[in-house]
XYZ file of C-alpha atoms in Angstrom:
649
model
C 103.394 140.973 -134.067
C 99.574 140.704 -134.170
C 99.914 136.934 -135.767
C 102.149 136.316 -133.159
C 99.462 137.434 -130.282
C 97.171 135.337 -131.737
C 98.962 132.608 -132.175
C 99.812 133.051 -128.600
C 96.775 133.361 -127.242
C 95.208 130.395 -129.417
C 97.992 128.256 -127.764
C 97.190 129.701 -124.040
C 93.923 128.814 -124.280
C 94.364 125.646 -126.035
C 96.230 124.259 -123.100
C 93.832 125.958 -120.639
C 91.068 123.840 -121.883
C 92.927 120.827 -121.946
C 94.349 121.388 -118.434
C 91.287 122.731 -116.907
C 88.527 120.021 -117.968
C 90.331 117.238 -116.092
C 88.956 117.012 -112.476
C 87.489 113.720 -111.178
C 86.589 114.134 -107.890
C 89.112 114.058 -104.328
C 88.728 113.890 -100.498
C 90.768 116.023 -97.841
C 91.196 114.190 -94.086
C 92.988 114.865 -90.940
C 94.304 113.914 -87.948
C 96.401 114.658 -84.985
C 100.219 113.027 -84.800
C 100.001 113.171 -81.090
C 96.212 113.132 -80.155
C 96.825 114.061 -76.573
C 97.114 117.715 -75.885
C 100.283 119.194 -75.114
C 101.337 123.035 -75.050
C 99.164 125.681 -77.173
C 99.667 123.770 -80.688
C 99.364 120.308 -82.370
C 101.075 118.599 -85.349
C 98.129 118.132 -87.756
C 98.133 115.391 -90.649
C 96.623 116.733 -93.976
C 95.431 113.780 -96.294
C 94.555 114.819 -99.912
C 93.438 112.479 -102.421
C 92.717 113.574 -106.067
C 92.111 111.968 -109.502
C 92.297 113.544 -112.823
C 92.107 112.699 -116.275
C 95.366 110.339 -117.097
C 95.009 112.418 -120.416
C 96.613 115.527 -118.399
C 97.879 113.679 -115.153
C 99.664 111.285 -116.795
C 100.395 107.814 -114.089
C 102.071 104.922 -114.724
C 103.680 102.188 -113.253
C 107.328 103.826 -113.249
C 105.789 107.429 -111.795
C 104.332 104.893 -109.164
C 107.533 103.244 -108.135
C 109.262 106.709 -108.143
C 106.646 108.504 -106.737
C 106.302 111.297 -108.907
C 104.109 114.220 -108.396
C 101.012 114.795 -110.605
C 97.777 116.813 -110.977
C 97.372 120.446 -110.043
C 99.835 122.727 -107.855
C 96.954 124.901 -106.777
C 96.432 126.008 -103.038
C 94.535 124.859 -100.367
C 93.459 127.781 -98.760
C 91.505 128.911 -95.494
C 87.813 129.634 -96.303
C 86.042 129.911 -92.922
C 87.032 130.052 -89.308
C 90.176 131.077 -87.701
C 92.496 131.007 -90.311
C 95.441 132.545 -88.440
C 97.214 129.085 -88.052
C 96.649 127.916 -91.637
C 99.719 128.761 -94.052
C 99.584 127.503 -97.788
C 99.663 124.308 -98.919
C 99.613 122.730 -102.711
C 97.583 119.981 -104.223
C 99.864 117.967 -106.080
C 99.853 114.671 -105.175
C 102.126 111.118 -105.470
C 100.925 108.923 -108.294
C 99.731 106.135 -106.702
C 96.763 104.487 -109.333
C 95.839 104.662 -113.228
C 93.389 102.832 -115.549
C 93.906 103.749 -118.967
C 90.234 101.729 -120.161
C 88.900 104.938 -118.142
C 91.460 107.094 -119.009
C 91.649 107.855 -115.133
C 95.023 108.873 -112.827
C 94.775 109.401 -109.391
C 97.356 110.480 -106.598
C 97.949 110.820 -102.690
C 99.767 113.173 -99.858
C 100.246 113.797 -96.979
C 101.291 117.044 -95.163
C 101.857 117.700 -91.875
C 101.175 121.393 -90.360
C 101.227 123.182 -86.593
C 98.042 124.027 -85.945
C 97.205 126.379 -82.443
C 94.726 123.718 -80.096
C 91.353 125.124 -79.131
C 90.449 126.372 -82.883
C 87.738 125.250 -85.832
C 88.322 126.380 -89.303
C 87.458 125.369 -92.768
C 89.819 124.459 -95.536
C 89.317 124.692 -99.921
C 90.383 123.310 -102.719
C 88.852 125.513 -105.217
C 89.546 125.242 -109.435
C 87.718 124.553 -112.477
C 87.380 122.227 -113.796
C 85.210 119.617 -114.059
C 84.239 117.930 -118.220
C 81.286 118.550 -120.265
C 79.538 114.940 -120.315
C 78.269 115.211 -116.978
C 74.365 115.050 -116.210
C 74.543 118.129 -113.896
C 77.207 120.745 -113.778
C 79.493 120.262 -117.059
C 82.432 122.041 -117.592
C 81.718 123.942 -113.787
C 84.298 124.307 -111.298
C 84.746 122.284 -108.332
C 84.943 122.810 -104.565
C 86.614 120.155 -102.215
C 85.971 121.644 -98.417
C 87.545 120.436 -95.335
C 86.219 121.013 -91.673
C 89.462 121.296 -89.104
C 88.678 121.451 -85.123
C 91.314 121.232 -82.530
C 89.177 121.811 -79.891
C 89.593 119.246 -77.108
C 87.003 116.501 -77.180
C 84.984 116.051 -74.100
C 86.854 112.555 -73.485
C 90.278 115.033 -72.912
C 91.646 114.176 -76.205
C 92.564 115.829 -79.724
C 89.601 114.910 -82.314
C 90.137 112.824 -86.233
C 88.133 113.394 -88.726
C 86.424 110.740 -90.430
C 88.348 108.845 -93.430
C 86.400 107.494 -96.860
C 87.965 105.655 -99.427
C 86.120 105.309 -103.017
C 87.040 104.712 -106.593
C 86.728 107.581 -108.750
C 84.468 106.221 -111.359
C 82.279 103.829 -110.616
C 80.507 102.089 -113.426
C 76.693 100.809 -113.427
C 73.720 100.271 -115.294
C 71.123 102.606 -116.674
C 67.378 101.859 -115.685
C 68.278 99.993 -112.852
C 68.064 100.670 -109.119
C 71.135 100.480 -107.493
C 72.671 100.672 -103.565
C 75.939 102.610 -102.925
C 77.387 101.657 -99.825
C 80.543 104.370 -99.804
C 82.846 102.901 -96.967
C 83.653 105.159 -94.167
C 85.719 105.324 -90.997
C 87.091 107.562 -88.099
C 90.219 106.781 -85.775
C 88.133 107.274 -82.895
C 85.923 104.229 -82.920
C 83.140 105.669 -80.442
C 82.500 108.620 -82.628
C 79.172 108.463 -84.605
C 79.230 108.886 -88.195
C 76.483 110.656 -91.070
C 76.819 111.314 -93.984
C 74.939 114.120 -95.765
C 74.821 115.955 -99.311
C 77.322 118.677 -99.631
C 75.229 121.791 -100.249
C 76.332 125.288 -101.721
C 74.253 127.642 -98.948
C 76.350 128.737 -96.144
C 74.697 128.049 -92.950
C 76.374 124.314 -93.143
C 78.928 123.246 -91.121
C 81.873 124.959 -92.921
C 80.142 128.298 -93.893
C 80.837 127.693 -97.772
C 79.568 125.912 -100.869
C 80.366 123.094 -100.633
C 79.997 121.424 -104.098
C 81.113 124.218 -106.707
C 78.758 123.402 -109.811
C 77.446 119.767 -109.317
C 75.578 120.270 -106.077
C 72.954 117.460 -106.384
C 74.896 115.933 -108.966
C 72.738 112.608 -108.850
C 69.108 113.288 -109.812
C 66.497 111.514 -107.997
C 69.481 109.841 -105.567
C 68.558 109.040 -101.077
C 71.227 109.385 -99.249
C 70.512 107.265 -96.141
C 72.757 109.000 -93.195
C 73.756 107.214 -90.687
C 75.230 104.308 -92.937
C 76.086 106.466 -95.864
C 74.645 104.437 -98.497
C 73.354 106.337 -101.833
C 70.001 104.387 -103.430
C 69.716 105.476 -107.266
C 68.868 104.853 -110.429
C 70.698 106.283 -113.843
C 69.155 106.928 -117.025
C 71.712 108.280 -119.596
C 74.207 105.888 -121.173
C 77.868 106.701 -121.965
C 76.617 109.597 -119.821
C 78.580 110.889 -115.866
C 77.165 111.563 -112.820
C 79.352 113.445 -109.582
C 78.539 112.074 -106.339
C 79.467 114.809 -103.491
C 78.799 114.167 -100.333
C 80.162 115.046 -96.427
C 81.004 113.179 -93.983
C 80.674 114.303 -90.821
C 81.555 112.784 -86.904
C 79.891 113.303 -84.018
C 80.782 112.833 -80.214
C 77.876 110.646 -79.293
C 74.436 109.724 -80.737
C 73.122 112.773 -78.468
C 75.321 115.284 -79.771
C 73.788 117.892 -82.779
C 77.459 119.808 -83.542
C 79.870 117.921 -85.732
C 83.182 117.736 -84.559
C 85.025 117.585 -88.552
C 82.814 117.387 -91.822
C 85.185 115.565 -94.493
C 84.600 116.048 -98.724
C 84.031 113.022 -100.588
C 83.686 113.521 -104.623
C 83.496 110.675 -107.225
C 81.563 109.583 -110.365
C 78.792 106.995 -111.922
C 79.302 106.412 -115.411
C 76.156 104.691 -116.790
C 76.313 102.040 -119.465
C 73.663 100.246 -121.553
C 73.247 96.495 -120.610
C 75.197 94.427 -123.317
C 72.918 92.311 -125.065
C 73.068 88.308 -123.959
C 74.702 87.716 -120.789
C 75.053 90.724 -119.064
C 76.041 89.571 -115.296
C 78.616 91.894 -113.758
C 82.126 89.792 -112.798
C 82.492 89.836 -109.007
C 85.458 90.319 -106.635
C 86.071 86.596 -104.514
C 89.406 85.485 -102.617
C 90.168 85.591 -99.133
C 89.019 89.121 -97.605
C 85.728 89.882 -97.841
C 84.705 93.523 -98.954
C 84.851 95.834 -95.949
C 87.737 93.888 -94.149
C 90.107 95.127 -91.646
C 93.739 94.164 -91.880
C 96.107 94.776 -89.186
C 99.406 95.508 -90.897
C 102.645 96.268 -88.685
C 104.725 99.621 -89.786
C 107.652 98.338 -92.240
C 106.163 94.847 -93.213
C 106.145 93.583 -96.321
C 102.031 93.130 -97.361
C 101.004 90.735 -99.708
C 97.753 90.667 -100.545
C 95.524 88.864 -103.678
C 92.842 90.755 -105.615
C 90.754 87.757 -107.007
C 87.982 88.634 -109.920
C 85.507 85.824 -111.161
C 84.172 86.461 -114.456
C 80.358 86.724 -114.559
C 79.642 85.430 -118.175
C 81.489 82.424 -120.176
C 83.515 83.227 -122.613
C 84.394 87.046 -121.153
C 87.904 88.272 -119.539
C 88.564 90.249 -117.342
C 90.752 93.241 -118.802
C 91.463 95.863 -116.185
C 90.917 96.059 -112.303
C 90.550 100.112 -111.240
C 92.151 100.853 -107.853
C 92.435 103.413 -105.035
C 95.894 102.715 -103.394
C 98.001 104.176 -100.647
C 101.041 105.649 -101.514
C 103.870 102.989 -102.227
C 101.241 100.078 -103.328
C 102.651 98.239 -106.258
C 99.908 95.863 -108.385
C 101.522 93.290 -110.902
C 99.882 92.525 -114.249
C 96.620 90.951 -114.710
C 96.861 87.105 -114.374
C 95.057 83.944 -115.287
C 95.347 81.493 -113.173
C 92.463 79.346 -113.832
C 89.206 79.205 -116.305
C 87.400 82.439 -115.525
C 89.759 83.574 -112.692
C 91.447 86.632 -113.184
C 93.956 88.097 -109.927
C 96.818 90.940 -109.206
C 98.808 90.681 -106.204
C 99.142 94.137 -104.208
C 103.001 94.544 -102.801
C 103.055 97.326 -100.627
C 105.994 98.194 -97.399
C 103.638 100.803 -95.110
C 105.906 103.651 -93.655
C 105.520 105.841 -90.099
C 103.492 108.727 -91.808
C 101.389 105.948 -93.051
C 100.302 104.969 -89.583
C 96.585 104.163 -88.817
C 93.640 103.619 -91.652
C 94.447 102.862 -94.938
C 92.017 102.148 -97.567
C 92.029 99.739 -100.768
C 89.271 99.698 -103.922
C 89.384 97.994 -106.568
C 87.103 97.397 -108.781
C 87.253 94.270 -112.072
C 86.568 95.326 -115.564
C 85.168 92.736 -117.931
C 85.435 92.570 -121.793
C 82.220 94.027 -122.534
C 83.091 97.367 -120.161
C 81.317 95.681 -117.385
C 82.461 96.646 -114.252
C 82.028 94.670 -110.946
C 80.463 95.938 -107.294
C 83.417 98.548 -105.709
C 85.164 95.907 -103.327
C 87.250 97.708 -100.305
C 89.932 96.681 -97.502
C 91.357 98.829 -95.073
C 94.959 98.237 -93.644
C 95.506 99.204 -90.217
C 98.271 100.573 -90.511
C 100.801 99.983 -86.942
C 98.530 97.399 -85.797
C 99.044 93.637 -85.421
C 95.934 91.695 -86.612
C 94.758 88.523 -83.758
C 95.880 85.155 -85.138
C 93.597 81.928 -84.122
C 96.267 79.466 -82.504
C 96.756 75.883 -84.137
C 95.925 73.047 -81.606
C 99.464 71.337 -81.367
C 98.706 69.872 -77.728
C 96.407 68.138 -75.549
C 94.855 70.617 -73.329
C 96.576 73.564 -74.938
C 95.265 76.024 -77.156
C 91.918 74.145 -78.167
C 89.186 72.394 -76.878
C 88.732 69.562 -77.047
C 91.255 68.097 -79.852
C 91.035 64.240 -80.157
C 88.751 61.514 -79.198
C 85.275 62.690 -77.654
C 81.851 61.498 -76.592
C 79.048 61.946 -78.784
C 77.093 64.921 -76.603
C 79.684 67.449 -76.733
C 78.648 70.806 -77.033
C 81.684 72.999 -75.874
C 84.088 74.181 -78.084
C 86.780 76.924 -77.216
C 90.257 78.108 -79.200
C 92.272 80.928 -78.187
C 93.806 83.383 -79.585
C 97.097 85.720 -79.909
C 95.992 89.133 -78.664
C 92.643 90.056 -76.838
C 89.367 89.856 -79.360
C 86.274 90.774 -80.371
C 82.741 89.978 -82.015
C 83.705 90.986 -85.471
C 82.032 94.003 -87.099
C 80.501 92.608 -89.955
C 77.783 90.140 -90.438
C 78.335 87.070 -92.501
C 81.789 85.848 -90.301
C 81.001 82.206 -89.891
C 82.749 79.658 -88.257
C 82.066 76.506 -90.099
C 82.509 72.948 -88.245
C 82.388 70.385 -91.286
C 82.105 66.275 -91.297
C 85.176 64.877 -92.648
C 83.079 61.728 -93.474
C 81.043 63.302 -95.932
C 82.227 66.193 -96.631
C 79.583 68.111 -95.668
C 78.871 71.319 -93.942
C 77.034 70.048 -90.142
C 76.804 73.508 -88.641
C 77.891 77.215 -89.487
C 77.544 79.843 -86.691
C 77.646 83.955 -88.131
C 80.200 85.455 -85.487
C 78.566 88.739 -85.934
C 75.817 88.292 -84.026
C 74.773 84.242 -83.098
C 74.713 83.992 -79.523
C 75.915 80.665 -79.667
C 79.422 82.356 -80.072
C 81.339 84.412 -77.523
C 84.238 85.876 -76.907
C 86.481 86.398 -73.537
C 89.654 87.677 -73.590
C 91.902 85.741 -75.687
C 89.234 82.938 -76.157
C 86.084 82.147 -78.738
C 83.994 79.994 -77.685
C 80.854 78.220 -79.377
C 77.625 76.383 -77.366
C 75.659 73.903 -79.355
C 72.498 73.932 -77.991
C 72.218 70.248 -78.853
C 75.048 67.717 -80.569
C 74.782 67.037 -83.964
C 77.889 64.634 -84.116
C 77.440 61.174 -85.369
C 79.539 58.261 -83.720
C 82.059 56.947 -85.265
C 82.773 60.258 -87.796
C 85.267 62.822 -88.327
C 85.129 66.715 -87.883
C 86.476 69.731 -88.639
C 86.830 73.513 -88.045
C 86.981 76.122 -90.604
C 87.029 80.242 -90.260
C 86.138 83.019 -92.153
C 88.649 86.352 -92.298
C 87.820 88.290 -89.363
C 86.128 85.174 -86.679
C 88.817 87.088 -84.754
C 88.731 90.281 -84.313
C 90.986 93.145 -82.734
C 89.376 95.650 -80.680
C 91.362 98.424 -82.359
C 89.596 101.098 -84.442
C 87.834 98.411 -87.011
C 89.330 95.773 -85.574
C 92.267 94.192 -87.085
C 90.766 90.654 -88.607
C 92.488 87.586 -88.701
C 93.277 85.330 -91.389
C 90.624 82.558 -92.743
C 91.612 79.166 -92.197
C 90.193 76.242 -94.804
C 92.871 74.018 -93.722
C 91.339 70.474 -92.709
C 93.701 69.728 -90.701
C 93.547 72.532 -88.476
C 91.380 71.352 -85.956
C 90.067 67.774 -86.662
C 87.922 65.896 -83.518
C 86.556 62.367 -83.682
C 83.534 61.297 -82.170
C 84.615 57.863 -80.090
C 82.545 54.756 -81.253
C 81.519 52.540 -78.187
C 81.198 49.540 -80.378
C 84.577 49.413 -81.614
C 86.046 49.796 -77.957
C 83.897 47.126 -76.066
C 84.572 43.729 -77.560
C 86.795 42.534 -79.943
C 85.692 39.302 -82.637
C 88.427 36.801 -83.729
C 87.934 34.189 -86.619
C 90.074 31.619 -86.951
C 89.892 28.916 -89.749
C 92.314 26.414 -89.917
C 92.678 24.756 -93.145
C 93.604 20.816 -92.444
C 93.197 18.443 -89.666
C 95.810 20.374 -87.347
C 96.421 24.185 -86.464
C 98.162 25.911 -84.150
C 97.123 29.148 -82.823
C 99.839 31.613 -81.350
C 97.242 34.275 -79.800
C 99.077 37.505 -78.302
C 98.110 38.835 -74.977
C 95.388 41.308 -75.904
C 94.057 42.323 -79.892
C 93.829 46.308 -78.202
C 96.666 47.886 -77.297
C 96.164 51.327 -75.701
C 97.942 54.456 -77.866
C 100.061 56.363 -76.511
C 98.637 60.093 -77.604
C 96.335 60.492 -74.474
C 93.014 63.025 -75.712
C 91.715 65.786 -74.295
C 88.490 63.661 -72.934
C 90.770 61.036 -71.110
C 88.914 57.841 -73.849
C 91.882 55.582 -74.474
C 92.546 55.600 -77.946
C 92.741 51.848 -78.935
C 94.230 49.983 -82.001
C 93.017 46.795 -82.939
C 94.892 43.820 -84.797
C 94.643 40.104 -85.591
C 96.401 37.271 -83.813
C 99.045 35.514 -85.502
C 98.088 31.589 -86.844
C 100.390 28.856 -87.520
C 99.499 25.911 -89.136
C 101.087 23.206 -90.061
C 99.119 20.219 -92.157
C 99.907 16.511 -92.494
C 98.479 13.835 -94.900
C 97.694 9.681 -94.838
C 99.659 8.058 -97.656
C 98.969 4.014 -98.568
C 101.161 1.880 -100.866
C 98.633 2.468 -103.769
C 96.826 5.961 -103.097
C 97.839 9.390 -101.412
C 94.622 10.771 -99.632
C 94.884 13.852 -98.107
C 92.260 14.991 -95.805
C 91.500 17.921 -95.329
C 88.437 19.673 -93.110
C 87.499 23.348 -92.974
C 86.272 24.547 -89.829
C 85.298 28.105 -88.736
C 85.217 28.901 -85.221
C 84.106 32.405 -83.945
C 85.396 33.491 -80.446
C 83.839 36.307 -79.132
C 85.559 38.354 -76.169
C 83.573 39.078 -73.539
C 81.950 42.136 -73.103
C 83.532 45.391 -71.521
C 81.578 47.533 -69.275
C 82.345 51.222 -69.244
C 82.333 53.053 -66.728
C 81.909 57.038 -67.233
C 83.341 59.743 -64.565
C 79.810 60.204 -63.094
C 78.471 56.348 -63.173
C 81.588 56.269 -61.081
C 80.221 59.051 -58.722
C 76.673 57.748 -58.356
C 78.125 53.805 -57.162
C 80.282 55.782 -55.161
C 77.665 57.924 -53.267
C 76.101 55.415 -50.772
C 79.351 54.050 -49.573
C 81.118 57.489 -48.932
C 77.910 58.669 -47.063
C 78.249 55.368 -44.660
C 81.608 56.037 -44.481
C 81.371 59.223 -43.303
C 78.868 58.662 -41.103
C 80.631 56.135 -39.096
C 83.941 58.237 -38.941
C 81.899 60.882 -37.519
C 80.497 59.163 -34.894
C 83.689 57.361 -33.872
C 85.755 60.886 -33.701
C 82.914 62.385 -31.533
C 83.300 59.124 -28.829
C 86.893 59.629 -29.269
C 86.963 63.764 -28.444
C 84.316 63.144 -25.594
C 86.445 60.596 -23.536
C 89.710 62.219 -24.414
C 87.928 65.627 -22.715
C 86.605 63.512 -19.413
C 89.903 62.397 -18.702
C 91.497 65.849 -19.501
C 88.839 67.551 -17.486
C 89.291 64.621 -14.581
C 92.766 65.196 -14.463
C 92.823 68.829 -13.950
C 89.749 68.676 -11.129
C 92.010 66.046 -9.413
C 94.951 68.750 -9.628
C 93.080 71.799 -8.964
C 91.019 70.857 -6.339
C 91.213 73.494 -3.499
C 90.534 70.621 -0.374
C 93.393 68.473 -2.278
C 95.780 71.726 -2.136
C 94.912 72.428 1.630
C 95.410 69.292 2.961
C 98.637 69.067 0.816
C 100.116 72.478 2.194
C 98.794 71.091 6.053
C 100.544 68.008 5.533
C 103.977 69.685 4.135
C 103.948 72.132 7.493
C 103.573 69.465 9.745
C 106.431 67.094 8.313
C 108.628 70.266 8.659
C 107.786 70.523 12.277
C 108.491 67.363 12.948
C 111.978 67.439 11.391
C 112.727 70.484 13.580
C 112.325 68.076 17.062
């Protein structure tokens, strides 16, 4: 019975250390499902995100497809604050990523719960615990601590917290100083955003520690507020760090009371630099880290993950992710020398609506691990799309055919836009000729481009065109931008033939050179009525688009024959006509030769409708004096009595 106690007991607490040393960090967010008040309660959105050691969480791509629960069933329970609305709710989540190179799982939920309006309270996810190869706090428990607030806003409506999105490990050298930029974002765009170190004394925002045992986790680490970015330098190889932090939003930049403070808890593993090359592989393709995608409720998103290697003759052997629930990510492929990809698959659902984050992160051979790269998918949003010119005057200015000193340049757009949020947006115009880049204007913040309404448009401040060449227009992801939340981006554009504009050579329009050179002592010559004729795809200028070709020659040759000899003759001759020149005429030579003329003009018409009205009103005026006159009506009415007496005699 004793043996069997121990044995017992040896197995409980066998498991209990395995189970219990498995934590690697989490988040909890929240939001309203209706954000305008109605009645004395709202329907609030509870986010968790956790990752644990795969080793007791196990993920994989079936428990992904089948969304399987994993990690711990504890309870989230009410820690500060009026708890009376709060009932319990679990921490298991839906496998949604897994790296076994890190030996990481990690899994997402949502939960939706009535909460009464007009209330703050604070939230915990409290266990143990963390591992024992971390720098500070091994083998302590953790605390994940949420901030709730239904109070009404002062704008009338129901507040969101703040959102982050991370991986959970994060891997970088030791000895080296490195920049953390952890990417963070609220569903009310006008709310300001800090972030701050999660502390364990209770006068913070949610009256509770904050951090459990790895408060300060990252020795010697700033934490620069207002853009949340973590400066640091690690000194232990093969060696963790935990990263917790809060995020907290705020009504305006004058307001000193947070409205939400959200938990964000991850890790820096620190590796030795591999001897020779040692340059991290980066994360390329067509979204740029930090985009904004607007993705439509029920589409099918497709999106490419694209890793460049950063040394030769090194692979790239694992990408780490943070997903939303439902993401799917095929198997690592090759597509060209030192180009590794995986294409995300992913149908967002209703309860999915709003912010959605992506990292990923690409793994090299040599356990090198590229910058965190990010996305967010707007979930229920439709991103702008830049309109292909398809005809004259239509969505694009100018298309065609134009004069050298052009500066204007305007395309619209589907939906209403915005300067884009990020520096480094360019539009690129490029010279087909040579193949060269001419001009590159950063949406973000040159002044050269603005935006109104539906349209973008760019000012050169002077014409760099070259007569005679070819152009064309190319656009970064996000030269459009949505003004929803952080606005929906569209799509680049590298196609050449998007938007294409000549620049019209004078030379080639203004005379036209014919040589002739008849072969033998007689030649016809068959010449057509014109070498231009005038295409019929009219341009956006209103320059007539010519195409030139030579006249048709017939010859015919004869020869002198005697009874002894045949001679032929035969004399080359090379005669150059030259057509004569064609003067053009622009819009405002046309107005200046006009000027003089239209001023006589008008002169003279003025002058002869003035004589007109003035005799027009003596005879009126004549008239009615002759009719009117008083002595006229008198004598009239004298003469009309006496003819009536004289009819009665």
């Amino acid at each position: 019975m004793t043996i069997s106690r121990l044995l017992f007991i040896f197995l409980f607490l066998r498991v209990s250390i395995v189970h219990n040393s498995h934590f690697r960090g989490g988040t909890i967010t929240w939001r309203p499902l209706n954000n305008t008040p109605s009645g004395s309660k709202a329907q609030i959105q509870i986010r968790q995100r956790y990752s644990w050691r795969r080793g007791a969480a196990m993920c994989t791509d079936t428990t992904i497809a089948t969304r399987v629960l994993i990690g711990d069933n504890t309870a989230v329970s009410c820690v500060s604050g009026t708890c009376s609305s709060w009932s319990s709710l679990t921490t298991s989540t839906y496998c949604t990523d897994y790296s076994t190179l890190l030996d990481v799982s990690s899994g997402e939920k949502y939960v939706t719960k009535n909460i009464t309006l007009g209330i703050s309270f604070s939230i915990a996810f409290v266990s143990s615990a963390w591992f024992a190869n971390l720098v500070v706090g091994a083998n302590s428990g953790w605390n994940v601590v949420n901030r709730i607030n239904t109070l009404v806003r002062p704008d009338g409506y129901i507040n969101s917290s703040p959102i982050a999105t991370t991986l959970p490990v994060i891997y970088k050298a030791i000895n080296r100083q490195h920049v953390h930029v952890v990417q963070i974002s609220d569903f009310d765009g006008t709310d300001e955003l800090k972030c701050r170190w999660s502390t364990s004394l209770t006068n913070n925002t949610n009256t509770y520690n904050e951090c459990g045992g790895v408060c300060s986790g990252v020795p010697g680490a700033v934490l620069f507020s207002n853009n949340c970015t973590v400066v640091f330098t690690l000194t232990q190889a093969a060696v963790y760090v935990a990263v917790a932090i809060q995020i907290e939003d705020y009504y305006d930049s004058i307001s000193t009371t947070p409205m939400s403070s959200v938990p964000l808890q991850f890790l820096f593993y620190g590796y030795a630099v591999p001897s020779g090359c040692s340059t991290q592989p980066s994360i390329i393709g067509n979204r740029p880290n930090r985009a904004c995608i607007g993705t439509p409720i029920g589409s099918n998103v497709t999106e490419y993950v694209i890793a460049q290697i950063g040394c030769t003759g090194k692979t790239i052997i694992d990408f780490t992710s943070s997903s939303p629930v439902g993401m799917t990510k095929s198997t690592i492929q090759n597509p060209s020398t030192g180009i590794y990809q995986i294409i995300l698959s992913w149908i967002p659902t209703i309860d999915q609506y709003g912010p959605q984050g992506f990292c990923a992160g690409a793994v090299d051979s040599t356990n090198v691990q590229s910058d965190q790269w990010c996305i967010t998918f707007l979930v229920g949003f439709d991103s702008p799309d830049i309109i292909r010119p398809s005809v004259v005057q239509g969505s694009a200015s100018p298309i065609g055919t134009i004069f050298q000193n052009h500066t204007i340049f305007s395309i619209q757009t589907t939906r209403s836009v915005s300067r884009p949020k990020r520096n480094g947006t360019y539009i690129h115009f490029k010279d087909a000729t040579t193949n060269t880049i001419v001009q590159s204007y950063d949406c973000g913040w040159e002044p050269e481009v603005t935006y109104t309404g539906f349209t973008i448009v760019i000012r050169f401040p002077t014409a760099p065109w070259i007569i005679g060449h070819s152009y064309y227009v190319m656009f970064d992801s996000g030269v459009a931008s949505g003004t929803e939340f952080c606005g929906p981006e569209s799509a680049p554009i590298t196609d050449p033939s998007f938007w294409v504009f000549n620049i019209w050579d004078p030379g080639l329009s203004s005379s036209t050179t014919t040589t002739t050179t008849p072969p033998t002592t007689r030649t016809v010559t068959t010449r057509p009525v014109s070498t231009t004729s005038v295409n019929a795809l009219l341009t956006t200028t209103g320059i007539v688009a010519t195409t030139t070709y030579s006249p048709s020659t017939t010859t015919s040759t004869s020869s002198t024959s005697t009874s002894s000899t045949t001679t032929t003759t035969g004399t080359t001759t090379t005669t150059t006509t030259t057509g004569p020149s064609v003067d053009i005429m622009y819009p405002k030579d046309l107005e200046k030769a006009c000027q003089q003329p239209v001023i006589i003009m008008n002169v003279v018409s003025m002058f002869a409708m003035i004589s007109m009205q003035a005799i027009g009103m003596f005879v009126a005026f004549s008239k009615f004096a002759t009719m009117f006159n008083p002595s006229k009506v008198q004598a009239q009415l004298r003469y009309a009595q006496r003819i009536k007496k004289l009819n009665r005699h």
